[in-house]
Tab-separated table of C-alpha atoms in Angstrom:
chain	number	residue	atom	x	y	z
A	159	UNK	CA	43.037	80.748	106.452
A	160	UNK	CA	39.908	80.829	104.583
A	161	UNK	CA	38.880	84.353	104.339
A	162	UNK	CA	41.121	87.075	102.846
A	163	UNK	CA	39.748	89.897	104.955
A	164	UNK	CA	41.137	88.330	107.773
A	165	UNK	CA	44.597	89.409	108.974
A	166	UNK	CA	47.231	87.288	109.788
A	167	UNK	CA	46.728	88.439	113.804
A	168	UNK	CA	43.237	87.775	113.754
A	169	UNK	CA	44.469	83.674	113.002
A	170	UNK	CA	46.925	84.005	115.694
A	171	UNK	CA	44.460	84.978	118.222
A	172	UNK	CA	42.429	82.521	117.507
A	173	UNK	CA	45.091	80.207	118.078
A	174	UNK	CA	46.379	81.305	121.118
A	175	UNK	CA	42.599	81.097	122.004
A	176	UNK	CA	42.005	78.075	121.531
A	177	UNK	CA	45.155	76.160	122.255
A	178	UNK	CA	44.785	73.855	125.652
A	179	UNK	CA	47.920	75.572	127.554
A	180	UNK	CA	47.466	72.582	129.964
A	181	UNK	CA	49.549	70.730	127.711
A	182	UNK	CA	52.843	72.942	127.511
A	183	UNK	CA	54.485	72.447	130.835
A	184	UNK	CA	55.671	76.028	132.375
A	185	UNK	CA	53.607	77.562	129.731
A	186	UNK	CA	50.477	79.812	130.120
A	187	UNK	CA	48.219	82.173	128.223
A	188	UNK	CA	49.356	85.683	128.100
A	189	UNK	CA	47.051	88.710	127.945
A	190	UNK	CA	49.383	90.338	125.342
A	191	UNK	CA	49.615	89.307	122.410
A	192	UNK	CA	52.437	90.626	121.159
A	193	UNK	CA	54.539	89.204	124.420
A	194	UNK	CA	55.496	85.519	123.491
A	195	UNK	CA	57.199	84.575	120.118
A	196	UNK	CA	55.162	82.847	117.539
A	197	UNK	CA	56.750	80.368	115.748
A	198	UNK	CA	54.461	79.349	112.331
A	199	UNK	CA	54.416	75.955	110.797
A	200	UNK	CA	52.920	75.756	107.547
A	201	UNK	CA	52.777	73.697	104.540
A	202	UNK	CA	50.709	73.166	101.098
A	203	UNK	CA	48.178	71.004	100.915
A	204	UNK	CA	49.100	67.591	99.504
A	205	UNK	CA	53.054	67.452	100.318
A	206	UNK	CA	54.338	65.325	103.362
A	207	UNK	CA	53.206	65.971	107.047
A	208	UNK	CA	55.733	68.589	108.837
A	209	UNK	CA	58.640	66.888	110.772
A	210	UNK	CA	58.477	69.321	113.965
A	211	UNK	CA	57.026	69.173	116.972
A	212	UNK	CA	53.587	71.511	116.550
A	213	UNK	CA	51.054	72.511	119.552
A	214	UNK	CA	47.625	69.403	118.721
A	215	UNK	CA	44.883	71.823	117.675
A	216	UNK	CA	41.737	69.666	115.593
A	217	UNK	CA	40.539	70.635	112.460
A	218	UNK	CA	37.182	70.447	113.761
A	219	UNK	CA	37.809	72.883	116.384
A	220	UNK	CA	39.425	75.310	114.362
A	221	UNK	CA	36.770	75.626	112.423
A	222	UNK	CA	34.089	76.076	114.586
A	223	UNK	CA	35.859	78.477	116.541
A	224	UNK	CA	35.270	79.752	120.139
A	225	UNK	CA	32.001	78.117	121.601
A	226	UNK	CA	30.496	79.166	125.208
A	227	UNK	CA	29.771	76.409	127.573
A	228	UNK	CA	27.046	75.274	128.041
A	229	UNK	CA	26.140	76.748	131.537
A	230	UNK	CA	26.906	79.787	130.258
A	231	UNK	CA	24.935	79.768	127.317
A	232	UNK	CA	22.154	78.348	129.491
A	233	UNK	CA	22.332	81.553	131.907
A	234	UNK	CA	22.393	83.861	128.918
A	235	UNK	CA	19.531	82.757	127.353
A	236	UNK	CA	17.871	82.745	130.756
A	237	UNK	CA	18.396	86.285	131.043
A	238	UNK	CA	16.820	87.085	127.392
A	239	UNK	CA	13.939	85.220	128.453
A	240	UNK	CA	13.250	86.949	131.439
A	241	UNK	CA	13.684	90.235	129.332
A	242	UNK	CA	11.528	89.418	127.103
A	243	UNK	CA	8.506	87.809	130.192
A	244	UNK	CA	9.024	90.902	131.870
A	245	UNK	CA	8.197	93.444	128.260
A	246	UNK	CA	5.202	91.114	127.538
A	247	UNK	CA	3.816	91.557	130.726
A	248	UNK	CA	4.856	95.622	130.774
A	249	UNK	CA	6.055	95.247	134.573
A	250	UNK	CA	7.624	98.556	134.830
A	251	UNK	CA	11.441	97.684	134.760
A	252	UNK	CA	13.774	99.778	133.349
A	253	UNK	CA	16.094	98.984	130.435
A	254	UNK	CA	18.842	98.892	132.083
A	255	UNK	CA	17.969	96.554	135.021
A	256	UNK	CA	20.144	94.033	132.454
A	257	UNK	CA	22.805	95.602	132.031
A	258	UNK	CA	26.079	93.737	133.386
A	259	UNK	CA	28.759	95.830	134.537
A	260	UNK	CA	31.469	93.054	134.331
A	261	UNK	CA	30.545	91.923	130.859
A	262	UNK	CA	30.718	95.942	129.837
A	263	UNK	CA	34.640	95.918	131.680
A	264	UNK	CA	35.465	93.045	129.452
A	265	UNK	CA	34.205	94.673	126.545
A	266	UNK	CA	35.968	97.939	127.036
A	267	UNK	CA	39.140	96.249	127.954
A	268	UNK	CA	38.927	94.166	124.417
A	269	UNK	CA	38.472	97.507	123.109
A	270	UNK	CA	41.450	98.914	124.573
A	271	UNK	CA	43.647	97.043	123.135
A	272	UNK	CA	44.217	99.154	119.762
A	273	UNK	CA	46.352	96.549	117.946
A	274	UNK	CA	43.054	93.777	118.442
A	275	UNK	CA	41.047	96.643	117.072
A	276	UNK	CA	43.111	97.609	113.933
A	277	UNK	CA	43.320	94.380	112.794
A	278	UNK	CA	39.997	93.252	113.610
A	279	UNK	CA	40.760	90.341	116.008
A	280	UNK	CA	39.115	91.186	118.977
A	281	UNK	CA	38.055	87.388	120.760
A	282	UNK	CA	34.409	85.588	119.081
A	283	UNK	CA	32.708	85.753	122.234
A	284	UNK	CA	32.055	89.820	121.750
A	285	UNK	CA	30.168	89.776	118.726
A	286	UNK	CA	28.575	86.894	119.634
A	287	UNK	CA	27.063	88.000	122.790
A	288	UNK	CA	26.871	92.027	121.387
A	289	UNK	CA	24.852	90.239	118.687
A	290	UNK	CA	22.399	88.059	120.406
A	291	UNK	CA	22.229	89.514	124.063
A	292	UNK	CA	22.551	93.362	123.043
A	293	UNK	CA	20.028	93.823	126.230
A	294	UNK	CA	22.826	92.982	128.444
A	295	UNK	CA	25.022	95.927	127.471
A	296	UNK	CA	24.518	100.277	127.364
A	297	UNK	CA	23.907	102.077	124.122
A	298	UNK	CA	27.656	103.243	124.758
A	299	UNK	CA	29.168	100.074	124.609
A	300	UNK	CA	27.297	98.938	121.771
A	301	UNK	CA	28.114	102.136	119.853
A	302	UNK	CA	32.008	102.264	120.978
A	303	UNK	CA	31.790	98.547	119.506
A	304	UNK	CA	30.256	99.196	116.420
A	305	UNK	CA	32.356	102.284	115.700
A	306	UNK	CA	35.560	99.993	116.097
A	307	UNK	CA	34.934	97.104	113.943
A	308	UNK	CA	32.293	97.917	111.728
A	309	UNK	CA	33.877	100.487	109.019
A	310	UNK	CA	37.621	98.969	107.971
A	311	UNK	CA	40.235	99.126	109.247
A	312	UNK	CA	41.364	102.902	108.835
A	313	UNK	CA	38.834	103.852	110.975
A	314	UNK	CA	39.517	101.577	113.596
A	315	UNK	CA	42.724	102.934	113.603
A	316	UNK	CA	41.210	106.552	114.190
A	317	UNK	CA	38.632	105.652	116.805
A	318	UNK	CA	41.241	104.038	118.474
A	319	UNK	CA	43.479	106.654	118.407
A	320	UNK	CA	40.629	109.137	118.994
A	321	UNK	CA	40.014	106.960	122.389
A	322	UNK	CA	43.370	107.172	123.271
A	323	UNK	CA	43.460	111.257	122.984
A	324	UNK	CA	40.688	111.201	125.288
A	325	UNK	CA	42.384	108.936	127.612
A	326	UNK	CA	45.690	111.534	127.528
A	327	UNK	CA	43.057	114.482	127.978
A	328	UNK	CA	41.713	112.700	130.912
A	329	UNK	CA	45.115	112.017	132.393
A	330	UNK	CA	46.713	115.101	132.166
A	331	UNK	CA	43.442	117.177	133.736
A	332	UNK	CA	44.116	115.277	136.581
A	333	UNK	CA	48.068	115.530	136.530
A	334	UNK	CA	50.292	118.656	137.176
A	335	UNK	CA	53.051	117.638	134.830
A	336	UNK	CA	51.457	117.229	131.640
A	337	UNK	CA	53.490	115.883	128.826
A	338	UNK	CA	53.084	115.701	125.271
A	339	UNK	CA	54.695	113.579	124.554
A	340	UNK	CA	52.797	111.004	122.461
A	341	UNK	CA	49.729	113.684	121.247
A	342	UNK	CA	51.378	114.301	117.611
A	343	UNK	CA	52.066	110.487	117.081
A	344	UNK	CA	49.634	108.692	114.448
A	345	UNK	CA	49.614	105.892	112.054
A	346	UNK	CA	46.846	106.763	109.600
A	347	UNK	CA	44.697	109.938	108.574
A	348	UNK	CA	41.083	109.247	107.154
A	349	UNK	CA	41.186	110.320	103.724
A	350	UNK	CA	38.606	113.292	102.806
A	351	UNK	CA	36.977	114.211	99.247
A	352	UNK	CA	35.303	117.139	98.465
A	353	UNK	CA	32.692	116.842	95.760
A	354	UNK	CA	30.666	119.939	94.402
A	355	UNK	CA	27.193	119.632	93.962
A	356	UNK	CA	24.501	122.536	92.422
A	357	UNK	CA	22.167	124.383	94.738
A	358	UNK	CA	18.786	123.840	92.905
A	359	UNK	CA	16.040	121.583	92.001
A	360	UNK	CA	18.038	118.409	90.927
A	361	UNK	CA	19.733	118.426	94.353
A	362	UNK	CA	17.484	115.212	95.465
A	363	UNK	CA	19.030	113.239	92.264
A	364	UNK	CA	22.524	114.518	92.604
A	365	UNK	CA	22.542	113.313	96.559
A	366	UNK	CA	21.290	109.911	95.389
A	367	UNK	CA	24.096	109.886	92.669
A	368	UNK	CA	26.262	111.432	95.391
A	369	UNK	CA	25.654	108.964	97.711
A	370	UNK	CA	25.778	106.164	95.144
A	371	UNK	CA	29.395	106.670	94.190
A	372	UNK	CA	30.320	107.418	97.437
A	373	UNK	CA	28.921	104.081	99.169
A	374	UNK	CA	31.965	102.100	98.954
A	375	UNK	CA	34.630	104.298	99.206
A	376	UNK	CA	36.509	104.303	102.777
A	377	UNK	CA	37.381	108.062	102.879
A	378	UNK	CA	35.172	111.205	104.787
A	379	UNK	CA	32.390	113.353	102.353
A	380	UNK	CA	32.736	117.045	102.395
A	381	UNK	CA	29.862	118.593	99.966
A	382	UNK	CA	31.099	122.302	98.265
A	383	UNK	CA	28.113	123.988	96.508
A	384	UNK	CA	29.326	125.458	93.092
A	385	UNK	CA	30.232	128.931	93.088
A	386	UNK	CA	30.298	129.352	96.973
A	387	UNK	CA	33.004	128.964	99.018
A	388	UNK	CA	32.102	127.857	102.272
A	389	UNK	CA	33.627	123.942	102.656
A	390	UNK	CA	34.235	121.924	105.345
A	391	UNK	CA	30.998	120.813	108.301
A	392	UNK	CA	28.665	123.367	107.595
A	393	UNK	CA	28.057	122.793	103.911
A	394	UNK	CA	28.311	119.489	104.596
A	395	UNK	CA	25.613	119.043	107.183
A	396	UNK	CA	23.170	121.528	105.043
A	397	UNK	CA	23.610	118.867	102.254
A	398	UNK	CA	21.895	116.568	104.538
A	399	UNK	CA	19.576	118.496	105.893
A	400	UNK	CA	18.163	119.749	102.993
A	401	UNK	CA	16.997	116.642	101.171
């Protein structure tokens, strides 16, 4: 566990990832995570190996992590050279000629899975290929992806959450007995801060100060101009707009 922003899921993923199940006899990989029963065998560096039996995982492979075979990589960076033969020479396709429906379903089921999200441990492979063969997916998925692992993990919690509303929404349209049950249930609230800024010609360097402070803080901006009382959107989306 070399990086602190890691949590401890994210290591057992990776694990369960990469351990050969071939070797455990009436064993297999499970889709949920939270299914099996983990059992954790640590020590500090320098005392005496561990006495219990522990699943053979190298060093080597631990560290580099997930790798695609090599057919696969070979087919992927088929298709990004095609892409690119086929802009150079302007042959009319559309964008979304590349566009893989399967690799999207994976992607949106890795998404759907709210405890991979919140704890940022969704598999290698989807930031890899996100990363380096964007082409292949929509502007959705790439958003819906960016929106759940690129801001911390309070707002993964809330886009997840926010997806799941919309799943409920969508379910109970098409049901007659709609229940409720689970609408008022959440784990975290984004935090929001009002700040109050003047309406006049220093607005430009109070944004940029504004902004400045604001940068690494986690929580939602609402702008309040002094001695008016509107709050909320509006104000805040004139602060914007105006500079």
């Amino acid at each position: 566990m070399t990086n602190d922003e890691n949590k401890l899921l994210f290591y057992i993923q990776r694990l369960l990832n990469l351990t050969e199940w071939g070797l455990h006899a009436g064993k297999r990989a499970n889709t949920k995570i939270w299914e099996p029963t983990y059992t954790l065998v640590y020590e500090i560096i320098g005392c005496h190996a561990a006495t219990v039996d522990v699943t053979p995982l190298s060093s080597e492979k631990l560290a580099n992590g997930e790798s695609l075979d090599i057919p696969v990589q070979m087919t992927l960076d088929s298709i990004t050279f095609l892409k690119d033969f086929i802009q150079i020479c302007q042959l009319g396709l559309q964008p979304d000629t590349f566009i893989s429906e399967k690799l999207t379903q994976k992607i949106a089921q890795e998404l759907s899975d709210p405890l991979l999200v919140s704890a940022n441990s969704l598999s290698e492979w989807c930031n890899f290929i996100l990363t380096k063969h964007k082409h292949l997916f929509s502007l959705e998925t790439r958003r819906n992806y960016l929106m759940a692992t690129a801001f911390g993990t309070t707002r993964s919690i809330v886009w997840a959450q926010n997806l799941l509303d919309q799943a409920n929404e969508q379910n109970n349209a098409q049901s007659q007995n709609r229940r409720d049950d689970n609408t008022d249930f959440r784990i975290g609230r984004l935090k929001h801060e009002r700040i109050k800024v003047p309406r006049n010609d220093e607005l430009f360097e109070t944004a940029m100060r504004v902004l400045k402070f604001h940068a690494v803080r986690k929580s939602v901006l609402e702008i309040q101009y002094f001695n008016e009382e509107g709050t909320g959107l509006g104000p805040t989306l004139e602060f914007y707009a105006l500079w």
